[in-house]
mmCIF file of C-alpha atoms in Angstrom:
data_model
loop_
_atom_site.group_PDB
_atom_site.id
_atom_site.type_symbol
_atom_site.label_atom_id
_atom_site.label_comp_id
_atom_site.label_asym_id
_atom_site.label_seq_id
_atom_site.Cartn_x
_atom_site.Cartn_y
_atom_site.Cartn_z
ATOM 1 C CA MET P 1 23.613 -97.525 12.533
ATOM 2 C CA PRO P 2 21.703 -99.138 15.401
ATOM 3 C CA LEU P 3 19.186 -101.859 14.629
ATOM 4 C CA THR P 4 16.659 -103.417 16.957
ATOM 5 C CA ASN P 5 17.768 -106.720 18.471
ATOM 6 C CA GLN P 6 15.201 -108.470 16.289
ATOM 7 C CA GLN P 7 16.556 -106.872 13.116
ATOM 8 C CA TYR P 8 20.174 -107.618 14.067
ATOM 9 C CA ASP P 9 19.338 -111.239 14.881
ATOM 10 C CA ALA P 10 17.509 -111.589 11.542
ATOM 11 C CA ILE P 11 20.604 -110.421 9.648
ATOM 12 C CA MET P 12 22.938 -112.714 11.598
ATOM 13 C CA ARG P 13 20.630 -115.698 11.023
ATOM 14 C CA GLY P 14 21.014 -114.969 7.327
ATOM 15 C CA TYR P 15 24.794 -115.210 7.695
ATOM 16 C CA ASP P 16 24.418 -118.486 9.620
ATOM 17 C CA ARG P 17 22.360 -119.868 6.746
ATOM 18 C CA ARG P 18 24.979 -118.747 4.229
ATOM 19 C CA GLN P 19 27.793 -120.394 6.172
ATOM 20 C CA TYR P 20 25.865 -123.656 6.460
ATOM 21 C CA GLN P 21 25.050 -123.602 2.757
ATOM 22 C CA ASN P 22 28.700 -122.824 1.951
ATOM 23 C CA TYR P 23 29.789 -125.830 4.002
ATOM 24 C CA ARG P 24 27.241 -128.107 2.288
ATOM 25 C CA THR P 25 28.364 -126.921 -1.151
ATOM 26 C CA GLN P 26 32.037 -127.441 -0.351
ATOM 27 C CA ARG P 27 31.383 -130.948 1.016
ATOM 28 C CA ARG P 28 29.354 -131.889 -2.053
ATOM 29 C CA ARG P 29 32.087 -130.634 -4.385
ATOM 30 C CA THR P 30 34.790 -132.439 -2.393
ATOM 31 C CA GLU P 31 32.929 -135.747 -2.538
ATOM 32 C CA GLU P 32 32.364 -135.297 -6.283
ATOM 33 C CA VAL P 33 36.044 -134.552 -7.002
ATOM 34 C CA LEU P 34 37.417 -137.304 -4.780
ATOM 35 C CA SER P 35 35.226 -139.879 -6.464
ATOM 36 C CA ARG P 36 36.791 -138.944 -9.804
ATOM 37 C CA LEU P 37 40.292 -137.912 -8.690
ATOM 38 C CA PRO P 38 41.427 -139.815 -5.586
ATOM 39 C CA GLN P 39 44.899 -138.328 -5.993
ATOM 40 C CA ILE P 40 43.419 -134.987 -4.894
ATOM 41 C CA GLY P 41 42.684 -136.573 -1.527
ATOM 42 C CA ALA P 42 46.306 -137.678 -1.189
ATOM 43 C CA LEU P 43 47.442 -134.133 -1.968
ATOM 44 C CA GLU P 44 45.066 -132.693 0.635
ATOM 45 C CA GLU P 45 46.510 -135.045 3.256
ATOM 46 C CA ARG P 46 50.076 -134.061 2.310
ATOM 47 C CA ILE P 47 49.142 -130.345 2.544
ATOM 48 C CA SER P 48 47.684 -130.884 6.040
ATOM 49 C CA SER P 49 50.588 -132.973 7.294
ATOM 50 C CA CYS P 50 53.123 -130.533 5.817
ATOM 51 C CA SER P 51 51.463 -127.606 7.599
ATOM 52 C CA LEU P 52 51.386 -129.491 10.905
ATOM 53 C CA GLU P 53 54.984 -130.713 10.641
ATOM 54 C CA HIS P 54 56.414 -127.266 9.898
ATOM 55 C CA ALA P 55 54.316 -125.665 12.640
ATOM 56 C CA GLN P 56 55.631 -128.201 15.158
ATOM 57 C CA ARG P 57 59.215 -127.613 14.028
ATOM 58 C CA LEU P 58 58.776 -123.858 14.345
ATOM 59 C CA ILE P 59 57.325 -124.146 17.871
ATOM 60 C CA ALA P 60 60.175 -126.416 18.958
ATOM 61 C CA LEU P 61 62.842 -124.048 17.608
ATOM 62 C CA GLN P 62 61.200 -121.045 19.245
ATOM 63 C CA GLU P 63 61.244 -122.861 22.587
ATOM 64 C CA GLN P 64 64.938 -123.706 22.135
ATOM 65 C CA GLU P 65 65.956 -120.284 20.719
ATOM 66 C CA PRO P 66 63.260 -117.684 21.566
ATOM 67 C CA ASP P 67 65.304 -114.906 19.941
ATOM 68 C CA GLY P 68 66.467 -116.904 16.955
ATOM 69 C CA ASN P 69 65.704 -116.101 13.328
ATOM 70 C CA HIS P 70 63.420 -118.866 12.098
ATOM 71 C CA ARG P 71 62.376 -117.208 8.863
ATOM 72 C CA HIS P 72 63.841 -120.046 6.820
ATOM 73 C CA ILE P 73 61.353 -122.421 8.445
ATOM 74 C CA LEU P 74 58.464 -120.270 7.281
ATOM 75 C CA GLU P 75 59.995 -119.923 3.823
ATOM 76 C CA ASP P 76 60.337 -123.691 3.553
ATOM 77 C CA LEU P 77 56.707 -124.055 4.607
ATOM 78 C CA ARG P 78 55.503 -121.555 2.019
ATOM 79 C CA ALA P 79 57.527 -123.121 -0.772
ATOM 80 C CA GLU P 80 56.306 -126.642 -0.045
ATOM 81 C CA LEU P 81 52.676 -125.588 0.438
ATOM 82 C CA ASP P 82 52.775 -123.538 -2.750
ATOM 83 C CA ARG P 83 54.085 -126.507 -4.688
ATOM 84 C CA LEU P 84 51.391 -128.819 -3.333
ATOM 85 C CA CYS P 85 48.618 -126.277 -3.909
ATOM 86 C CA LEU P 86 49.761 -125.647 -7.475
ATOM 87 C CA GLU P 87 49.746 -129.395 -8.101
ATOM 88 C CA LYS P 88 46.179 -129.630 -6.769
ATOM 89 C CA LYS P 89 45.023 -126.749 -8.998
ATOM 90 C CA ARG P 90 46.733 -128.305 -12.012
ATOM 91 C CA LEU P 91 44.895 -131.588 -11.472
ATOM 92 C CA LEU P 92 41.566 -129.774 -11.098
ATOM 93 C CA THR P 93 41.928 -127.617 -14.220
ATOM 94 C CA GLU P 94 43.233 -130.507 -16.335
ATOM 95 C CA ASN P 95 40.065 -132.407 -15.437
ATOM 96 C CA GLY P 96 37.647 -129.608 -16.255
ATOM 97 C CA TYR P 97 37.194 -127.993 -12.824
ATOM 98 C CA PRO P 98 37.909 -124.385 -11.846
ATOM 99 C CA ALA P 99 41.156 -124.027 -9.904
ATOM 100 C CA ASP P 100 39.262 -122.814 -6.812
ATOM 101 C CA TYR P 101 36.488 -125.439 -7.048
ATOM 102 C CA LEU P 102 37.280 -126.940 -3.636
ATOM 103 C CA ASP P 103 37.656 -123.605 -1.830
ATOM 104 C CA MET P 104 34.868 -122.407 0.449
ATOM 105 C CA PRO P 105 32.344 -120.680 -1.891
ATOM 106 C CA TYR P 106 31.750 -117.452 0.012
ATOM 107 C CA THR P 107 28.941 -115.130 -1.072
ATOM 108 C CA CYS P 108 31.040 -112.228 0.239
ATOM 109 C CA PRO P 109 34.786 -112.985 0.107
ATOM 110 C CA ASP P 110 35.554 -109.768 2.020
ATOM 111 C CA CYS P 111 34.032 -110.947 5.320
ATOM 112 C CA ARG P 112 33.790 -114.649 4.467
ATOM 113 C CA ASP P 113 30.064 -114.496 5.166
ATOM 114 C CA THR P 114 30.466 -113.419 8.786
ATOM 115 C CA GLY P 115 29.190 -109.860 8.317
ATOM 116 C CA TYR P 116 32.303 -108.349 9.893
ATOM 117 C CA ILE P 117 35.863 -107.531 8.875
ATOM 118 C CA GLY P 118 37.629 -107.403 12.210
ATOM 119 C CA ARG P 119 35.270 -105.313 14.332
ATOM 120 C CA GLN P 120 33.899 -103.344 11.403
ATOM 121 C CA LYS P 121 30.640 -104.170 9.670
ATOM 122 C CA CYS P 122 31.224 -105.439 6.159
ATOM 123 C CA ARG P 123 29.739 -103.688 3.146
ATOM 124 C CA CYS P 124 27.309 -106.588 2.689
ATOM 125 C CA PHE P 125 26.087 -106.166 6.287
ATOM 126 C CA ARG P 126 25.589 -102.439 5.770
ATOM 127 C CA ARG P 127 23.601 -103.077 2.605
ATOM 128 C CA GLU P 128 21.276 -105.462 4.437
ATOM 129 C CA GLU P 129 21.012 -103.025 7.330
ATOM 130 C CA ILE P 130 19.962 -100.215 5.005
ATOM 131 C CA ARG P 131 17.498 -102.510 3.250
ATOM 132 C CA LEU P 132 15.776 -103.111 6.594
ATOM 133 C CA LEU P 133 15.823 -99.459 7.627
ATOM 134 C CA TYR P 134 14.570 -98.267 4.253
ATOM 135 C CA SER P 135 12.266 -101.063 3.159
ATOM 136 C CA ALA P 136 9.961 -98.299 1.863
ATOM 137 C CA SER P 137 12.401 -97.254 -0.841
ATOM 138 C CA HIS P 138 10.485 -99.489 -3.305
ATOM 139 C CA LEU P 139 13.634 -100.112 -5.308
ATOM 140 C CA GLU P 140 13.532 -103.890 -5.613
ATOM 141 C CA HIS P 141 10.468 -104.314 -7.831
ATOM 142 C CA VAL P 142 11.313 -101.237 -9.936
ATOM 143 C CA LEU P 143 14.893 -102.262 -10.664
ATOM 144 C CA SER P 144 13.850 -105.603 -12.122
ATOM 145 C CA GLU P 145 12.343 -103.599 -15.005
ATOM 146 C CA GLU P 146 14.584 -100.520 -15.079
ATOM 147 C CA ASN P 147 18.255 -101.418 -15.501
ATOM 148 C CA PHE P 148 20.958 -101.226 -18.159
ATOM 149 C CA SER P 149 19.854 -104.522 -19.696
ATOM 150 C CA THR P 150 16.368 -103.140 -20.418
ATOM 151 C CA LEU P 151 17.610 -99.826 -21.784
ATOM 152 C CA SER P 152 16.433 -99.243 -25.371
ATOM 153 C CA PHE P 153 17.155 -96.393 -27.749
ATOM 154 C CA ASP P 154 13.797 -97.000 -29.391
ATOM 155 C CA VAL P 155 12.105 -94.860 -26.737
ATOM 156 C CA TYR P 156 14.124 -91.754 -27.597
ATOM 157 C CA ASP P 157 13.267 -89.057 -30.120
ATOM 158 C CA GLU P 158 15.801 -87.952 -32.740
ATOM 159 C CA GLU P 159 17.380 -85.288 -30.525
ATOM 160 C CA GLN P 160 17.748 -87.770 -27.644
ATOM 161 C CA LYS P 161 19.277 -90.423 -29.891
ATOM 162 C CA LEU P 162 22.103 -87.977 -30.605
ATOM 163 C CA ARG P 163 22.624 -86.903 -26.990
ATOM 164 C CA MET P 164 21.888 -90.021 -24.947
ATOM 165 C CA PRO P 165 24.903 -92.195 -25.921
ATOM 166 C CA SER P 166 27.243 -89.754 -24.161
ATOM 167 C CA VAL P 167 24.873 -89.523 -21.169
ATOM 168 C CA ILE P 168 24.703 -93.301 -20.872
ATOM 169 C CA ARG P 169 28.509 -93.539 -21.063
ATOM 170 C CA ILE P 170 28.760 -91.104 -18.132
ATOM 171 C CA CYS P 171 26.374 -93.290 -16.134
ATOM 172 C CA GLN P 172 28.224 -96.504 -16.953
ATOM 173 C CA ASP P 173 31.583 -94.897 -16.124
ATOM 174 C CA PHE P 174 30.097 -93.809 -12.802
ATOM 175 C CA VAL P 175 29.272 -97.452 -12.055
ATOM 176 C CA ASP P 176 32.605 -98.785 -13.334
ATOM 177 C CA THR P 177 34.650 -96.382 -11.177
ATOM 178 C CA PHE P 178 32.313 -96.302 -8.188
ATOM 179 C CA GLY P 179 34.772 -97.998 -5.864
ATOM 180 C CA ASP P 180 37.026 -94.925 -6.074
ATOM 181 C CA GLY P 181 34.520 -93.172 -3.809
ATOM 182 C CA GLY P 182 32.972 -89.713 -3.542
ATOM 183 C CA LYS P 183 31.761 -89.241 -7.138
ATOM 184 C CA ASN P 184 28.431 -87.498 -7.709
ATOM 185 C CA LEU P 185 25.974 -86.815 -10.545
ATOM 186 C CA HIS P 186 23.497 -83.967 -11.068
ATOM 187 C CA PHE P 187 20.854 -84.804 -13.679
ATOM 188 C CA TYR P 188 18.800 -81.898 -15.014
ATOM 189 C CA GLY P 189 16.343 -81.506 -17.867
ATOM 190 C CA PRO P 190 12.646 -81.489 -18.741
ATOM 191 C CA VAL P 191 10.094 -83.920 -17.321
ATOM 192 C CA GLY P 192 10.069 -87.400 -18.854
ATOM 193 C CA THR P 193 13.484 -87.354 -20.507
ATOM 194 C CA GLY P 194 14.945 -90.406 -18.727
ATOM 195 C CA LYS P 195 16.550 -89.050 -15.560
ATOM 196 C CA THR P 196 14.785 -91.431 -13.172
ATOM 197 C CA PHE P 197 15.299 -94.410 -15.477
ATOM 198 C CA LEU P 198 19.070 -93.918 -15.632
ATOM 199 C CA SER P 199 19.232 -93.316 -11.863
ATOM 200 C CA ASN P 200 17.535 -96.698 -11.472
ATOM 201 C CA CYS P 201 19.952 -98.292 -13.930
ATOM 202 C CA ILE P 202 22.867 -97.099 -11.794
ATOM 203 C CA ALA P 203 21.144 -98.253 -8.592
ATOM 204 C CA ALA P 204 20.506 -101.733 -10.009
ATOM 205 C CA ALA P 205 24.133 -102.141 -11.159
ATOM 206 C CA LEU P 206 25.571 -101.034 -7.805
ATOM 207 C CA LEU P 207 23.191 -103.117 -5.717
ATOM 208 C CA GLU P 208 24.241 -106.121 -7.777
ATOM 209 C CA GLN P 209 27.868 -105.359 -6.858
ATOM 210 C CA GLY P 210 26.982 -105.271 -3.147
ATOM 211 C CA TYR P 211 26.811 -101.526 -2.568
ATOM 212 C CA SER P 212 24.100 -99.952 -0.395
ATOM 213 C CA VAL P 213 21.645 -97.631 -2.168
ATOM 214 C CA VAL P 214 18.864 -95.433 -0.780
ATOM 215 C CA TYR P 215 16.318 -93.818 -3.107
ATOM 216 C CA PHE P 216 13.909 -90.982 -2.292
ATOM 217 C CA THR P 217 11.861 -88.517 -4.235
ATOM 218 C CA ALA P 218 12.459 -85.033 -2.852
ATOM 219 C CA PHE P 219 8.944 -84.998 -1.409
ATOM 220 C CA GLN P 220 9.499 -88.322 0.413
ATOM 221 C CA PHE P 221 12.896 -87.158 1.664
ATOM 222 C CA PHE P 222 11.730 -83.889 3.212
ATOM 223 C CA GLU P 223 8.581 -85.472 4.601
ATOM 224 C CA ARG P 224 10.569 -88.292 6.237
ATOM 225 C CA PHE P 225 13.125 -85.912 7.757
ATOM 226 C CA SER P 226 10.855 -83.039 8.715
ATOM 227 C CA LEU P 227 11.312 -83.733 12.436
ATOM 228 C CA PRO P 228 14.598 -83.227 14.315
ATOM 229 C CA VAL P 229 16.333 -86.534 14.941
ATOM 230 C CA ALA P 230 16.167 -86.139 18.732
ATOM 231 C CA ALA P 231 12.401 -85.608 18.604
ATOM 232 C CA ASP P 232 11.705 -88.756 16.599
ATOM 233 C CA GLY P 233 13.488 -91.389 18.690
ATOM 234 C CA ALA P 234 16.178 -93.998 18.134
ATOM 235 C CA GLY P 235 14.597 -95.339 14.968
ATOM 236 C CA ALA P 236 14.857 -91.942 13.297
ATOM 237 C CA ALA P 237 18.468 -91.623 14.420
ATOM 238 C CA ALA P 238 19.271 -94.975 12.776
ATOM 239 C CA ARG P 239 17.541 -93.979 9.523
ATOM 240 C CA HIS P 240 19.295 -90.613 9.523
ATOM 241 C CA GLU P 241 22.692 -92.235 9.998
ATOM 242 C CA ALA P 242 21.913 -94.735 7.229
ATOM 243 C CA LEU P 243 20.994 -91.868 4.943
ATOM 244 C CA LEU P 244 24.325 -90.194 5.542
ATOM 245 C CA ASP P 245 26.407 -93.353 5.317
ATOM 246 C CA CYS P 246 24.879 -95.405 2.486
ATOM 247 C CA ASP P 247 27.180 -95.859 -0.507
ATOM 248 C CA LEU P 248 24.786 -94.082 -2.869
ATOM 249 C CA LEU P 249 21.915 -91.714 -2.096
ATOM 250 C CA ILE P 250 19.511 -90.871 -4.950
ATOM 251 C CA LEU P 251 17.298 -87.813 -4.534
ATOM 252 C CA ASP P 252 14.849 -87.680 -7.414
ATOM 253 C CA ASP P 253 12.606 -84.832 -8.581
ATOM 254 C CA VAL P 254 14.393 -82.210 -6.489
ATOM 255 C CA GLY P 255 12.466 -78.976 -6.962
ATOM 256 C CA THR P 256 8.994 -80.505 -6.932
ATOM 257 C CA GLU P 257 8.729 -80.072 -3.136
ATOM 258 C CA LEU P 258 7.881 -76.758 -1.494
ATOM 259 C CA ALA P 259 11.269 -75.089 -1.088
ATOM 260 C CA ASN P 260 11.738 -73.049 2.081
ATOM 261 C CA THR P 261 14.444 -72.264 4.600
ATOM 262 C CA PHE P 262 14.098 -75.683 6.246
ATOM 263 C CA THR P 263 14.337 -77.746 3.038
ATOM 264 C CA VAL P 264 17.284 -75.719 1.768
ATOM 265 C CA SER P 265 19.216 -76.061 5.023
ATOM 266 C CA ARG P 266 18.406 -79.758 5.347
ATOM 267 C CA LEU P 267 19.523 -80.467 1.773
ATOM 268 C CA PHE P 268 22.803 -78.646 2.342
ATOM 269 C CA GLN P 269 23.361 -80.508 5.617
ATOM 270 C CA VAL P 270 22.927 -83.910 3.951
ATOM 271 C CA LEU P 271 25.008 -83.080 0.874
ATOM 272 C CA ASN P 272 27.784 -81.588 2.961
ATOM 273 C CA GLU P 273 27.941 -84.456 5.434
ATOM 274 C CA ARG P 274 27.958 -87.066 2.675
ATOM 275 C CA ALA P 275 30.755 -85.179 0.901
ATOM 276 C CA LEU P 276 32.815 -85.222 4.110
ATOM 277 C CA ARG P 277 32.301 -88.978 4.341
ATOM 278 C CA ARG P 278 33.157 -89.397 0.632
ATOM 279 C CA ARG P 279 29.755 -90.953 -0.083
ATOM 280 C CA SER P 280 28.224 -90.597 -3.542
ATOM 281 C CA THR P 281 24.960 -88.809 -4.369
ATOM 282 C CA ILE P 282 22.773 -88.473 -7.453
ATOM 283 C CA LEU P 283 20.459 -85.461 -7.638
ATOM 284 C CA SER P 284 17.908 -85.189 -10.420
ATOM 285 C CA THR P 285 15.768 -82.147 -11.120
ATOM 286 C CA ASN P 286 13.549 -80.624 -13.785
ATOM 287 C CA LEU P 287 15.000 -77.204 -12.968
ATOM 288 C CA PRO P 288 17.653 -75.664 -15.242
ATOM 289 C CA PRO P 289 20.880 -74.692 -13.413
ATOM 290 C CA LYS P 290 20.017 -70.982 -12.957
ATOM 291 C CA GLU P 291 16.586 -71.748 -11.529
ATOM 292 C CA PHE P 292 18.059 -74.470 -9.298
ATOM 293 C CA ARG P 293 20.576 -71.954 -7.945
ATOM 294 C CA ASP P 294 17.870 -69.366 -7.286
ATOM 295 C CA THR P 295 15.743 -71.948 -5.505
ATOM 296 C CA TYR P 296 18.382 -73.660 -3.350
ATOM 297 C CA SER P 297 20.928 -70.888 -2.772
ATOM 298 C CA GLU P 298 24.306 -70.060 -4.167
ATOM 299 C CA ARG P 299 25.977 -72.132 -1.450
ATOM 300 C CA ILE P 300 24.323 -75.408 -2.518
ATOM 301 C CA PHE P 301 24.763 -74.713 -6.211
ATOM 302 C CA SER P 302 28.434 -73.895 -5.667
ATOM 303 C CA ARG P 303 28.987 -77.272 -3.962
ATOM 304 C CA ILE P 304 27.186 -79.092 -6.764
ATOM 305 C CA SER P 305 29.114 -77.237 -9.469
ATOM 306 C CA ALA P 306 32.411 -78.074 -7.791
ATOM 307 C CA SER P 307 31.909 -81.746 -6.897
ATOM 308 C CA TYR P 308 29.158 -83.104 -9.169
ATOM 309 C CA THR P 309 29.219 -84.049 -12.833
ATOM 310 C CA LEU P 310 26.384 -82.066 -14.429
ATOM 311 C CA VAL P 311 24.462 -84.143 -16.954
ATOM 312 C CA LYS P 312 21.926 -82.468 -19.226
ATOM 313 C CA PHE P 313 18.835 -84.321 -20.497
ATOM 314 C CA SER P 314 16.749 -82.923 -23.343
ATOM 315 C CA GLY P 315 14.069 -83.796 -25.857
ATOM 316 C CA SER P 316 10.384 -84.579 -25.561
ATOM 317 C CA ASP P 317 8.545 -86.520 -22.818
ATOM 318 C CA ILE P 318 9.227 -90.254 -23.288
ATOM 319 C CA ARG P 319 6.229 -91.283 -21.184
ATOM 320 C CA ILE P 320 3.799 -89.244 -23.265
ATOM 321 C CA ARG P 321 5.232 -90.616 -26.503
ATOM 322 C CA LYS P 322 4.861 -94.177 -25.176
ATOM 323 C CA LYS P 323 1.205 -93.556 -24.305
ATOM 324 C CA ILE P 324 0.521 -92.057 -27.708
ATOM 325 C CA SER P 325 2.196 -94.948 -29.533
ATOM 326 C CA CYS P 326 0.263 -97.492 -27.454
ATOM 327 C CA SER P 327 -3.059 -95.819 -28.271
ATOM 328 C CA LEU P 328 -2.440 -95.845 -32.028
#
């Protein structure tokens, strides 16, 4: 997903700041521990000298016997280093520190705060990239108020209180198993029954875990992608690629836009491409399944039926009930 040079530089400066902060944190922790446990310093020196000594021995043997089997040298190195590292961890834990307290405190252990794993962009880089490309998603301020920690059964009517526990379990399982890839949800039910709220709960949980999430209402989605990619320039191509490749795409209020041949074909194109890439999607709609099928074609409904978990919402409009209770 191409970024402008300015956007790319902004992301990489963020990684530079992380690395500097990581170094400062590690140095501070090291100074703190060494002031209390000087024997840790002696262990660190022995670990360093052991590594250097064995490396020098291995190089010397390889020069003398290039085709020789020097595995025992490496095994000796591992055994000695393991013993010294275990001793260091024991001293730390016995004195109230976590065993990894002196390790570099990476924000993203996968890429070690470089943004890349080999030549591939890390998941954390992709999330920041998508945040820049889709700054208009308006997720950040919404998710501070709509997440699993703010979920309350008090807002539900009696029918919803019976149905919603199983719905919420489906949503939480979706989050818990998200790393398996390619799972999808199709929320359907009347207006105001909690579909958007639970979509936001899922988005908040996955963003916290470092996944990339893009949210659109159906109207925003079709308005944004009404022009062919080639006609809208490189920026549109980047946004289109981000849409197809983000970890989770949420399309809300599907069915409220004006459905026509273009919207139906574009929806199928996006859903099909994301399925091929094993990227997850949440669709929510006020339309019951039969009406959704009649609106968006048998082909789209068949794909949804086969690869989406259908989740039914029911009951009365939560928003209206809240307004009524506040006015009493």
